[in-house]
Amino acid sequence: MALKMVKGSIDRIFDKNLQDLVRGVRSHREDEAKYISSCIDEIKQELKQDNIAVKANAVCKLTYLQMLGYDISWAAFNIVEVMSSSKFTYKRIGYLAASQCFHDGTDVIMLTTNQIRKDLSSPNQYDTGVALTGLSCFVTPDLARDLANDIMTLMSHTKPYIRKKAVLIMYKVFLKYPESLRPAFPRLKEKLDDPDPGVQSAAVNVICELARRNPRNYLSLAPLFFKLMTSSTNNWVLIKIIKLFGALTPLEPRLGKKLIEPLTNLIHSTSAMSLLYECVNTVIADCCVCVKTDTCPRPPQLCVQKLRILIEDSDQNLKYLGLLAMSKILKTHPKSVQSHKDLVLQCLDDKDESIRLRALDLLYGMVSKKNLMEIVKKLMVHVDKAEGTTYRDELLTKIIDICSQSNYQYITNFEWYISILVELTRLEGTRHGHLIASQMLDVAVRVKAIRGFAVVQMATLLDNTTLLAGSGQHKSICEVLYAAAWICGEFSEHLEDPVHTLEAMLRPKVATLPGHIQAIYIQNAAKLFAAVLNGQQGTPDCQTMQESSQLLIDRLPLFVQSADLEVQERASCILQLVKFIQKLQHKEVEVGEEVTALFAGELNPVAPKAQKKVPVPDGLDLDAWINEPPSESESEDEKPVAVFAEEELRHARPHHTEVDEKELARRREARKQEQANNPFYIKASPTSQKDSTGVEHIPVVQIDLSVPLKVPGMSTSDKYLKLEEERRQRERKERGKKEKKKKKKREKRSGMGRRHDSGPESEEDIAPAHMVDIVTEEMPENALSSDDDEKDPNDPYRALDVDLDKPLADSEKLPVRAHRPTNILKSPADDGEVQEVPKEPKKKSKKEKRDKEEERKVRLLWLRCPNGEIQCTCTKSSKHKKKKQKKDKEKEEKKRKKQHGHSGDREGEESVQNGTLEEEPLPVCDIQGNLQNGSQVVVSIIFENKSTSFLKSMEFNVLDSLNSKLQRPEGSGPHDGLTVPFQLPPGVSNEARFIFSVQSIVMPQRLKGTLTFIVKADDSSTHEKLDFKLHFTCSSYLITTPCYSDTFAKLLESADLKGTSVRLQEVSLPFHHLLAKICFHHHFSVVERIDSCASLYSRSIQGHHVCLLVKYAHQTVTIDAKCDESSLLGNVLEEIKKTFSQS
Amino acid sequence: MRFMLLFSRQGKLRLQKWYTAAAERDRKKMVRELMQVVLARKPKMCSFLEWRDLKIVYKRYASLYFCCAVEEQDNELVTLEVIHRFVELLDKYFGSVCELDIIFNFEKAYFILDEFLMGGEIQDTSKKSVLKAIEQADLLQEVAMIQSVVLSLGQ
């Protein structure tokens, strides 16, 4: 209560708090936009104030407005300001606003990197949490790269609250910055065993999401997850794991078998529907795999049963999902689903349209030769009942899909199919007239045996034009007439009464059809006419011929006047032709054959791919210019014109938009006046106008259509259904007789009575009604083989397809502290390497010969310790392999340098020495803590055996200096080597760690060392030795430590620090690159930056403070530095100098 | 999960959370389209629909529609449970939540959602720990608030 009062008093500080705004918006429903624009003005004023509370309030209001759809991107900078408030209250609002409106294109995101880093390392877990949450919404590739390491550190935070969030956000980081996946993965894997269930489930979540995209790389985790699955009781986690297995099984079929049992148990035991559903889905997926490899233990009978229960459930959601899953089983086990046909058909009656559509999908896969007719009959009933054209159209397309699937595989009786199509034309207002039409054409063209029947049906359709054209405003259905006319014309030899059909095609009513259909009518009328002439040839009575000629001459003039050019042209052409024929007829000349010759030849269907498959003939270059390309100068000449025109357009456009309604009306009136006075303008005839308005007044009689319209003379599919049934029965009987005869014979012979299985007839038993030869589509000769599928190159998850089991190479380390992205690409070391590369090829050939005799290469890579501080690599080869070795290493290094670009301290020795240096790895890598332990340095090395021989008995030794000593086990002498605790088979690598104790860190160190090992070949073994050098730079003793500006100021004020300065000339880098370079190579962090001046801070492992003030002007950089240890500072500055002198 | 929307029966957006970055214009277009599709559905219909290349899972609680877009392979029933869990959380926090609570305290609703889901994945399956985190963060906020009041009174 007290809090509320306090809150109230705070609210009074502001002009208007969020609640007021919401209330205001709600009470200004009419002029919302106006009210809000006044609010935005107010907010702009508030943002100008210095008071952070007022600013935060303004940002909060903006977030609300953003949700209402108003643009607030202009306030992005203010949001960043609120984000960087030190008060959690405001920070929270700032991050919320940022997460709602920042995206990849927001430029101020760049400014947030340091702020977010600061928040991530905040001692208050809620600060960290809020930063992580916000980051998860607006992380960009740059942020991901710069912060990956910080987030990775948080994955081992002491608080599970932070660990959980850090683990989850890693997924987003991986997506934006795929290079981080390999280095972070081991830690992510560790989190699967986290004591906190929330963290564990977060890790499962992330790995599952990763694995779903690129399952191959996660196969090795299968045993681990298997254990988790059998032990976990958290359904959320279980579902994720099961989903993961669903992704893995296609790659490892054995896994599927192993999973069946636990999954079956879960299916039986669980009461959670979501888990059950997931299990069933995975079992189905497993079975799909099994089917492919023919090892399926048993059909997923259990799944089908469970799904049946789901479908029968009254919950619509379960019903829907049941059907969805069922359709997946259908693909592999159609038989086990087909027995539930009743259920699926029942779902067609469901109230919910989406369920009906799912059921339809299922039906598509359930049909067989046997049940096709029955199913389609049911669907036809639904078509009649269906309310709403969308669903009816859906039914119509499904019927056609079902029938036409896989090249009409399931149709045994095409007469039935044609009659179905004809019945479908009764549908009023369907959008799919063209679909029916194309089916008719397809069947008539490709199934030769059906043409006679089809033509008769089509003739009937044509005869009923009035019915079709007259119905509804949706003209789509009249597309059917297009098909009908074409079929009748093309296959006119099958017509019973061609003259009658000819008459039907030339009725005046036809002129109301769309132009392209009229054109087809006329063309095919001509074909029919030719057929009539041909048919009457030789008969003494030539009256029919003359009658039909006259008919054409009478009717065609109507079409000659058509507004459609195509119709007009064809009509006048054919009219002239007929007139000529009539003349010849009067002279009693036989013309039939000549006219038929006009339409000779059969049209065959052409495969859609045919054009693509035509091979390019030899010597034809499709890319070559046929004519010279237009010269450059020409296009340049045109340019100014284009620019001008464009400009003019731009000017003109606003004029158009400004024209308002009144103006338009005025202009229309003026135009009418002008037209009325223009003697050449053809006005709309007043009579026709009257007609069109009159139509509305004609009373429309509602025709009762409860009984499906029977068109006289039109076939109904039912008839054919019955006929087909009868035919099948007859056939079965006949077959039965034959069988009996055979059986009798057999019985006589064997003397044993065997029961004959008279079960339902199988698919193969049903013979098609007539030998249907489906003409296959034509392909060009010597067509090319089928084209390959192309993978989608834009898959965002592709980049995450990396091998996670390979040990981490040095090159992959996460950048520890990078300020700006670009500079890292160009590190001094890179340049050096590029110069060296050209030497390589010469040496290579020589070396390769030798390599064949004996190949022994050992690679040493210094690897980073958990806290992520890495310096250099060390590589060395056995003497005679040196050069190749070097090259390999260089490749390796180049990769690495892209990210790290360290080793400004490289020297010209053969073996490139790099050293790494770390602090003692702390259980939790909190850089701020435990710096007292800075006298120890851990060096991790990856040994990689690149030879073909087995390496064993490796011993690592370093010549100790006074200052740095390799820590050896107690009791061993100061010069003894350390045994590397593993052996290396060919091609294998492993990592070992060595601890060094360092006394003083103010000087760079260089240690010489050797690695001895035994190379075991097939018959012999030899002793080999590798020399290397470790180089510990002073910068590598520094640890990036964030520092706030006030602390920094205090530090500088204190008298303990000694100062020195250095000047770098001719540095041409942009300032932020320069800073990033220093930060990156020498482990500094930016405290503050103002224009071209910045303060940087770092801390050594022994707690020395190092402060830098970097100024940049006219290509000259001055660095004023302060440190409590002057020689350390001197060395660090020396190293910085070197970094820049090399670039 | 790609995004989550809360909108009223009148088609007013109450909450939106996007887990993949998208330009403002595309977002608005998607929201508008999706609201139309969902609002047009009849009450008896199931909670799932396919939309573009996504699966939409929605549920209506009183006058509010909770609507999530998930990917092809995601489990619809789990998504429904996520929605329900979120509603429960809101209910616990506000005490029998109503649309007005979410309108006037929309930032709180966001905070709860952020504690529950992160980057589209469930962060914590336990209701208790989510609420605890929210309460503590609120406490922190209020302590800070009192401090600032004390300061401003002192001035």
mmCIF file of C-alpha atoms in Angstrom, chain A residues 472-764:
data_model
loop_
_atom_site.group_PDB
_atom_site.id
_atom_site.type_symbol
_atom_site.label_atom_id
_atom_site.label_comp_id
_atom_site.label_asym_id
_atom_site.label_seq_id
_atom_site.Cartn_x
_atom_site.Cartn_y
_atom_site.Cartn_z
ATOM 1 C CA GLY A 472 -24.361 -16.969 -62.417
ATOM 2 C CA GLN A 473 -21.994 -14.077 -62.723
ATOM 3 C CA HIS A 474 -18.997 -16.343 -62.385
ATOM 4 C CA LYS A 475 -18.077 -17.066 -65.952
ATOM 5 C CA SER A 476 -15.344 -19.505 -65.051
ATOM 6 C CA ILE A 477 -17.515 -22.528 -65.666
ATOM 7 C CA CYS A 478 -17.995 -21.706 -69.323
ATOM 8 C CA GLU A 479 -14.341 -22.609 -69.806
ATOM 9 C CA VAL A 480 -15.740 -26.123 -69.984
ATOM 10 C CA LEU A 481 -17.319 -25.195 -73.294
ATOM 11 C CA TYR A 482 -13.904 -24.396 -74.619
ATOM 12 C CA ALA A 483 -12.912 -28.003 -74.006
ATOM 13 C CA ALA A 484 -16.211 -29.334 -75.265
ATOM 14 C CA ALA A 485 -16.028 -27.432 -78.520
ATOM 15 C CA TRP A 486 -12.464 -28.426 -79.137
ATOM 16 C CA ILE A 487 -13.103 -32.104 -78.440
ATOM 17 C CA CYS A 488 -16.140 -32.151 -80.689
ATOM 18 C CA GLY A 489 -14.235 -30.495 -83.478
ATOM 19 C CA GLU A 490 -11.011 -32.408 -83.179
ATOM 20 C CA PHE A 491 -12.571 -35.839 -82.875
ATOM 21 C CA SER A 492 -15.589 -35.106 -85.042
ATOM 22 C CA GLU A 493 -15.471 -38.559 -86.627
ATOM 23 C CA HIS A 494 -17.076 -39.877 -83.415
ATOM 24 C CA LEU A 495 -20.071 -37.531 -83.563
ATOM 25 C CA GLU A 496 -23.463 -39.099 -84.011
ATOM 26 C CA ASP A 497 -25.081 -36.063 -85.539
ATOM 27 C CA PRO A 498 -22.406 -33.595 -86.658
ATOM 28 C CA VAL A 499 -24.874 -31.283 -88.326
ATOM 29 C CA HIS A 500 -26.809 -30.837 -85.144
ATOM 30 C CA THR A 501 -23.679 -30.103 -83.165
ATOM 31 C CA LEU A 502 -22.591 -27.676 -85.855
ATOM 32 C CA GLU A 503 -25.867 -25.908 -85.419
ATOM 33 C CA ALA A 504 -25.424 -25.868 -81.643
ATOM 34 C CA MET A 505 -22.028 -24.281 -81.975
ATOM 35 C CA LEU A 506 -23.252 -21.431 -84.097
ATOM 36 C CA ARG A 507 -26.206 -20.313 -82.053
ATOM 37 C CA PRO A 508 -26.397 -16.557 -81.528
ATOM 38 C CA LYS A 509 -26.160 -17.097 -77.779
ATOM 39 C CA VAL A 510 -22.553 -18.194 -78.298
ATOM 40 C CA ALA A 511 -21.672 -14.587 -78.966
ATOM 41 C CA THR A 512 -22.087 -13.869 -75.254
ATOM 42 C CA LEU A 513 -19.229 -16.173 -74.336
ATOM 43 C CA PRO A 514 -15.734 -14.808 -73.718
ATOM 44 C CA GLY A 515 -13.727 -14.127 -76.846
ATOM 45 C CA HIS A 516 -11.237 -16.950 -76.609
ATOM 46 C CA ILE A 517 -14.056 -19.481 -76.350
ATOM 47 C CA GLN A 518 -15.896 -18.008 -79.311
ATOM 48 C CA ALA A 519 -12.712 -18.262 -81.323
ATOM 49 C CA ILE A 520 -12.458 -21.956 -80.483
ATOM 50 C CA TYR A 521 -16.110 -22.405 -81.408
ATOM 51 C CA ILE A 522 -15.595 -20.932 -84.851
ATOM 52 C CA GLN A 523 -12.424 -22.823 -85.561
ATOM 53 C CA ASN A 524 -14.045 -26.073 -84.546
ATOM 54 C CA ALA A 525 -17.219 -25.312 -86.412
ATOM 55 C CA ALA A 526 -14.986 -25.231 -89.456
ATOM 56 C CA LYS A 527 -13.543 -28.602 -88.505
ATOM 57 C CA LEU A 528 -17.054 -29.994 -88.098
ATOM 58 C CA PHE A 529 -18.049 -28.573 -91.427
ATOM 59 C CA ALA A 530 -15.103 -30.347 -93.014
ATOM 60 C CA ALA A 531 -16.197 -33.560 -91.339
ATOM 61 C CA VAL A 532 -19.760 -33.147 -92.607
ATOM 62 C CA LEU A 533 -18.522 -32.573 -96.115
ATOM 63 C CA ASN A 534 -16.247 -35.560 -95.881
ATOM 64 C CA GLY A 535 -18.975 -37.743 -94.436
ATOM 65 C CA GLN A 536 -21.435 -36.902 -97.164
ATOM 66 C CA GLN A 537 -18.866 -37.486 -99.882
ATOM 67 C CA GLY A 538 -20.019 -39.929 -102.454
ATOM 68 C CA THR A 539 -23.655 -39.895 -101.401
ATOM 69 C CA PRO A 540 -25.931 -38.757 -104.195
ATOM 70 C CA ASP A 541 -27.914 -36.517 -101.873
ATOM 71 C CA CYS A 542 -25.936 -33.349 -101.376
ATOM 72 C CA GLN A 543 -28.663 -31.511 -99.551
ATOM 73 C CA THR A 544 -27.042 -31.899 -96.130
ATOM 74 C CA MET A 545 -23.847 -30.390 -97.431
ATOM 75 C CA GLN A 546 -25.606 -27.441 -98.911
ATOM 76 C CA GLU A 547 -27.661 -26.970 -95.802
ATOM 77 C CA SER A 548 -24.631 -26.856 -93.589
ATOM 78 C CA SER A 549 -22.849 -24.443 -95.904
ATOM 79 C CA GLN A 550 -25.864 -22.230 -95.781
ATOM 80 C CA LEU A 551 -25.979 -22.504 -92.015
ATOM 81 C CA LEU A 552 -22.426 -21.256 -91.744
ATOM 82 C CA ILE A 553 -23.043 -18.450 -94.193
ATOM 83 C CA ASP A 554 -26.085 -17.379 -92.228
ATOM 84 C CA ARG A 555 -24.574 -17.521 -88.779
ATOM 85 C CA LEU A 556 -20.991 -16.441 -89.220
ATOM 86 C CA PRO A 557 -21.630 -12.768 -90.028
ATOM 87 C CA LEU A 558 -22.623 -12.305 -86.400
ATOM 88 C CA PHE A 559 -19.116 -13.280 -85.367
ATOM 89 C CA VAL A 560 -17.486 -11.257 -88.104
ATOM 90 C CA GLN A 561 -18.796 -8.231 -86.236
ATOM 91 C CA SER A 562 -17.346 -9.418 -82.966
ATOM 92 C CA ALA A 563 -15.369 -6.963 -80.907
ATOM 93 C CA ASP A 564 -12.778 -9.631 -80.241
ATOM 94 C CA LEU A 565 -10.122 -9.503 -82.929
ATOM 95 C CA GLU A 566 -9.382 -13.225 -82.834
ATOM 96 C CA VAL A 567 -13.049 -14.094 -83.283
ATOM 97 C CA GLN A 568 -13.486 -11.530 -86.002
ATOM 98 C CA GLU A 569 -10.491 -12.697 -87.935
ATOM 99 C CA ARG A 570 -11.306 -16.383 -87.774
ATOM 100 C CA ALA A 571 -14.960 -15.800 -88.585
ATOM 101 C CA SER A 572 -14.317 -13.680 -91.638
ATOM 102 C CA CYS A 573 -11.665 -16.061 -92.866
ATOM 103 C CA ILE A 574 -13.918 -19.081 -92.560
ATOM 104 C CA LEU A 575 -16.906 -17.225 -93.921
ATOM 105 C CA GLN A 576 -15.005 -16.503 -97.116
ATOM 106 C CA LEU A 577 -13.870 -20.104 -97.285
ATOM 107 C CA VAL A 578 -17.406 -21.410 -96.939
ATOM 108 C CA LYS A 579 -18.674 -18.977 -99.533
ATOM 109 C CA PHE A 580 -16.085 -20.297 -101.931
ATOM 110 C CA ILE A 581 -17.014 -23.885 -101.116
ATOM 111 C CA GLN A 582 -20.660 -23.098 -101.674
ATOM 112 C CA LYS A 583 -19.815 -21.824 -105.115
ATOM 113 C CA LEU A 584 -17.962 -25.020 -105.876
ATOM 114 C CA GLN A 585 -20.853 -27.042 -104.502
ATOM 115 C CA HIS A 586 -23.170 -25.353 -106.925
ATOM 116 C CA LYS A 587 -20.835 -26.487 -109.679
ATOM 117 C CA GLU A 588 -21.019 -29.941 -108.078
ATOM 118 C CA VAL A 589 -17.299 -30.159 -107.459
ATOM 119 C CA GLU A 590 -16.174 -32.605 -104.814
ATOM 120 C CA VAL A 591 -14.397 -30.531 -102.165
ATOM 121 C CA GLY A 592 -14.619 -32.771 -99.065
ATOM 122 C CA GLU A 593 -11.070 -34.039 -99.225
ATOM 123 C CA GLU A 594 -9.490 -30.664 -99.786
ATOM 124 C CA VAL A 595 -11.340 -29.105 -96.899
ATOM 125 C CA THR A 596 -10.462 -31.994 -94.583
ATOM 126 C CA ALA A 597 -6.827 -31.546 -95.531
ATOM 127 C CA LEU A 598 -6.977 -28.144 -93.827
ATOM 128 C CA PHE A 599 -7.299 -29.880 -90.468
ATOM 129 C CA ALA A 600 -5.312 -33.043 -91.135
ATOM 130 C CA GLY A 601 -2.961 -34.517 -88.624
ATOM 131 C CA GLU A 602 -3.398 -35.582 -85.029
ATOM 132 C CA LEU A 603 -2.400 -33.367 -82.122
ATOM 133 C CA ASN A 604 -0.480 -35.164 -79.415
ATOM 134 C CA PRO A 605 0.207 -33.908 -75.921
ATOM 135 C CA VAL A 606 3.696 -32.586 -75.299
ATOM 136 C CA ALA A 607 5.445 -33.062 -71.988
ATOM 137 C CA PRO A 608 5.817 -29.817 -70.049
ATOM 138 C CA LYS A 609 9.549 -30.412 -69.715
ATOM 139 C CA ALA A 610 10.023 -31.196 -73.390
ATOM 140 C CA GLN A 611 11.319 -27.784 -74.356
ATOM 141 C CA LYS A 612 13.926 -27.832 -71.630
ATOM 142 C CA LYS A 613 15.127 -31.257 -72.657
ATOM 143 C CA VAL A 614 15.970 -30.402 -76.217
ATOM 144 C CA PRO A 615 19.744 -30.748 -76.340
ATOM 145 C CA VAL A 616 21.696 -27.779 -77.589
ATOM 146 C CA PRO A 617 23.163 -28.772 -80.933
ATOM 147 C CA ASP A 618 26.924 -28.805 -81.326
ATOM 148 C CA GLY A 619 28.420 -25.541 -82.371
ATOM 149 C CA LEU A 620 25.545 -23.425 -81.129
ATOM 150 C CA ASP A 621 26.529 -20.961 -78.486
ATOM 151 C CA LEU A 622 23.440 -19.554 -76.845
ATOM 152 C CA ASP A 623 25.368 -16.903 -74.988
ATOM 153 C CA ALA A 624 27.094 -15.456 -78.014
ATOM 154 C CA TRP A 625 25.778 -12.200 -79.383
ATOM 155 C CA ILE A 626 23.945 -12.531 -82.639
ATOM 156 C CA ASN A 627 24.327 -8.856 -83.361
ATOM 157 C CA GLU A 628 26.934 -6.636 -81.822
ATOM 158 C CA PRO A 629 25.736 -5.288 -78.498
ATOM 159 C CA PRO A 630 24.790 -1.628 -78.549
ATOM 160 C CA SER A 631 27.840 0.511 -77.965
ATOM 161 C CA GLU A 632 28.480 2.237 -74.680
ATOM 162 C CA SER A 633 28.348 5.700 -76.120
ATOM 163 C CA GLU A 634 24.825 5.196 -77.348
ATOM 164 C CA SER A 635 23.520 4.355 -73.965
ATOM 165 C CA GLU A 636 25.325 7.313 -72.543
ATOM 166 C CA ASP A 637 23.639 9.540 -75.010
ATOM 167 C CA GLU A 638 20.322 8.294 -73.934
ATOM 168 C CA LYS A 639 20.979 8.727 -70.296
ATOM 169 C CA PRO A 640 20.316 12.399 -69.898
ATOM 170 C CA VAL A 641 17.015 11.972 -71.637
ATOM 171 C CA ALA A 642 16.002 9.228 -69.262
ATOM 172 C CA VAL A 643 16.984 11.253 -66.261
ATOM 173 C CA PHE A 644 15.023 14.147 -67.531
ATOM 174 C CA ALA A 645 11.960 12.060 -68.196
ATOM 175 C CA GLU A 646 12.184 10.553 -64.781
ATOM 176 C CA GLU A 647 12.445 13.891 -63.139
ATOM 177 C CA GLU A 648 9.470 15.111 -65.004
ATOM 178 C CA LEU A 649 7.508 12.136 -63.889
ATOM 179 C CA ARG A 650 8.429 12.765 -60.331
ATOM 180 C CA HIS A 651 7.129 16.270 -60.639
ATOM 181 C CA ALA A 652 4.017 15.164 -62.342
ATOM 182 C CA ARG A 653 3.011 12.508 -59.879
ATOM 183 C CA PRO A 654 1.996 14.681 -56.961
ATOM 184 C CA HIS A 655 -0.374 16.503 -59.282
ATOM 185 C CA HIS A 656 -2.284 13.341 -59.874
ATOM 186 C CA THR A 657 -2.562 12.457 -56.278
ATOM 187 C CA GLU A 658 -3.830 15.853 -55.405
ATOM 188 C CA VAL A 659 -6.850 15.479 -57.612
ATOM 189 C CA ASP A 660 -9.751 15.032 -55.288
ATOM 190 C CA GLU A 661 -13.171 13.604 -55.830
ATOM 191 C CA LYS A 662 -14.795 16.864 -56.797
ATOM 192 C CA GLU A 663 -12.186 17.615 -59.364
ATOM 193 C CA LEU A 664 -12.623 14.173 -60.867
ATOM 194 C CA ALA A 665 -16.374 14.589 -61.126
ATOM 195 C CA ARG A 666 -15.912 17.958 -62.765
ATOM 196 C CA ARG A 667 -13.525 16.546 -65.330
ATOM 197 C CA ARG A 668 -15.800 13.627 -66.063
ATOM 198 C CA GLU A 669 -18.618 16.028 -66.738
ATOM 199 C CA ALA A 670 -16.428 18.069 -69.053
ATOM 200 C CA ARG A 671 -15.344 14.976 -70.926
ATOM 201 C CA LYS A 672 -18.960 13.924 -71.416
ATOM 202 C CA GLN A 673 -19.780 17.298 -72.799
ATOM 203 C CA GLU A 674 -16.885 17.104 -75.162
ATOM 204 C CA GLN A 675 -17.873 13.633 -76.289
ATOM 205 C CA ALA A 676 -21.445 14.676 -76.890
ATOM 206 C CA ASN A 677 -20.254 17.477 -79.139
ATOM 207 C CA ASN A 678 -17.810 15.278 -80.977
ATOM 208 C CA PRO A 679 -19.520 13.852 -84.065
ATOM 209 C CA PHE A 680 -16.909 11.084 -84.376
ATOM 210 C CA TYR A 681 -17.336 9.699 -80.914
ATOM 211 C CA ILE A 682 -19.542 6.660 -80.853
ATOM 212 C CA LYS A 683 -21.851 6.969 -77.935
ATOM 213 C CA ALA A 684 -23.310 4.097 -76.031
ATOM 214 C CA SER A 685 -26.682 3.401 -77.573
ATOM 215 C CA PRO A 686 -29.478 4.480 -75.281
ATOM 216 C CA THR A 687 -31.441 1.295 -75.966
ATOM 217 C CA SER A 688 -28.759 -1.052 -74.790
ATOM 218 C CA GLN A 689 -28.430 0.975 -71.642
ATOM 219 C CA LYS A 690 -32.081 0.615 -70.950
ATOM 220 C CA ASP A 691 -31.798 -3.103 -71.439
ATOM 221 C CA SER A 692 -29.075 -3.489 -68.941
ATOM 222 C CA THR A 693 -30.984 -1.599 -66.303
ATOM 223 C CA GLY A 694 -34.164 -3.410 -67.217
ATOM 224 C CA VAL A 695 -32.660 -6.759 -66.440
ATOM 225 C CA GLU A 696 -32.730 -6.018 -62.765
ATOM 226 C CA HIS A 697 -36.444 -5.528 -62.822
ATOM 227 C CA ILE A 698 -37.221 -8.869 -64.376
ATOM 228 C CA PRO A 699 -38.519 -11.065 -61.598
ATOM 229 C CA VAL A 700 -36.213 -14.017 -61.028
ATOM 230 C CA VAL A 701 -37.989 -17.243 -60.325
ATOM 231 C CA GLN A 702 -36.256 -19.333 -57.703
ATOM 232 C CA ILE A 703 -35.839 -22.780 -59.084
ATOM 233 C CA ASP A 704 -35.922 -25.494 -56.515
ATOM 234 C CA LEU A 705 -32.649 -27.298 -56.908
ATOM 235 C CA SER A 706 -32.938 -29.725 -54.053
ATOM 236 C CA VAL A 707 -32.899 -32.501 -56.598
ATOM 237 C CA PRO A 708 -29.689 -32.334 -58.575
ATOM 238 C CA LEU A 709 -30.416 -31.000 -61.982
ATOM 239 C CA LYS A 710 -30.672 -33.786 -64.467
ATOM 240 C CA VAL A 711 -29.813 -32.576 -67.873
ATOM 241 C CA PRO A 712 -31.737 -34.588 -70.392
ATOM 242 C CA GLY A 713 -29.551 -36.904 -72.335
ATOM 243 C CA MET A 714 -26.637 -36.308 -70.053
ATOM 244 C CA SER A 715 -25.015 -39.256 -68.432
ATOM 245 C CA THR A 716 -24.906 -39.544 -64.687
ATOM 246 C CA SER A 717 -21.890 -41.017 -63.057
ATOM 247 C CA ASP A 718 -24.060 -43.254 -60.906
ATOM 248 C CA LYS A 719 -25.109 -45.163 -63.912
ATOM 249 C CA TYR A 720 -21.518 -45.887 -64.748
ATOM 250 C CA LEU A 721 -20.753 -46.720 -61.197
ATOM 251 C CA LYS A 722 -23.421 -49.367 -61.279
ATOM 252 C CA LEU A 723 -22.322 -50.615 -64.656
ATOM 253 C CA GLU A 724 -18.765 -50.892 -63.450
ATOM 254 C CA GLU A 725 -19.837 -52.819 -60.368
ATOM 255 C CA GLU A 726 -21.731 -55.218 -62.512
ATOM 256 C CA ARG A 727 -18.838 -55.624 -64.864
ATOM 257 C CA ARG A 728 -16.479 -56.354 -62.006
ATOM 258 C CA GLN A 729 -18.847 -58.887 -60.567
ATOM 259 C CA ARG A 730 -19.180 -60.562 -63.872
ATOM 260 C CA GLU A 731 -15.460 -60.719 -64.235
ATOM 261 C CA ARG A 732 -15.046 -62.056 -60.777
ATOM 262 C CA LYS A 733 -17.543 -64.780 -61.475
ATOM 263 C CA GLU A 734 -15.770 -65.719 -64.631
ATOM 264 C CA ARG A 735 -12.494 -65.770 -62.859
ATOM 265 C CA GLY A 736 -14.097 -67.781 -60.132
ATOM 266 C CA LYS A 737 -15.278 -70.327 -62.605
ATOM 267 C CA LYS A 738 -11.864 -70.655 -64.060
ATOM 268 C CA GLU A 739 -10.374 -70.931 -60.627
ATOM 269 C CA LYS A 740 -12.868 -73.578 -59.720
ATOM 270 C CA LYS A 741 -12.002 -75.563 -62.742
ATOM 271 C CA LYS A 742 -8.370 -75.273 -61.922
ATOM 272 C CA LYS A 743 -9.078 -76.097 -58.348
ATOM 273 C CA LYS A 744 -11.067 -79.106 -59.240
ATOM 274 C CA LYS A 745 -8.248 -80.335 -61.324
ATOM 275 C CA ARG A 746 -5.855 -79.656 -58.527
ATOM 276 C CA GLU A 747 -8.086 -81.315 -55.988
ATOM 277 C CA LYS A 748 -8.424 -84.321 -58.128
ATOM 278 C CA ARG A 749 -4.739 -84.471 -58.537
ATOM 279 C CA SER A 750 -3.798 -83.970 -54.915
ATOM 280 C CA GLY A 751 -6.840 -85.454 -53.371
ATOM 281 C CA MET A 752 -6.862 -82.872 -50.695
ATOM 282 C CA GLY A 753 -9.596 -80.330 -50.052
ATOM 283 C CA ARG A 754 -8.123 -76.922 -49.626
ATOM 284 C CA ARG A 755 -10.227 -73.974 -48.689
ATOM 285 C CA HIS A 756 -10.144 -71.317 -51.264
ATOM 286 C CA ASP A 757 -9.624 -67.873 -49.956
ATOM 287 C CA SER A 758 -12.411 -65.800 -51.358
ATOM 288 C CA GLY A 759 -11.520 -62.628 -49.520
ATOM 289 C CA PRO A 760 -11.938 -59.199 -50.979
ATOM 290 C CA GLU A 761 -10.402 -58.836 -54.336
ATOM 291 C CA SER A 762 -6.989 -57.297 -54.359
ATOM 292 C CA GLU A 763 -5.868 -54.304 -56.335
ATOM 293 C CA GLU A 764 -4.391 -56.273 -59.172
#
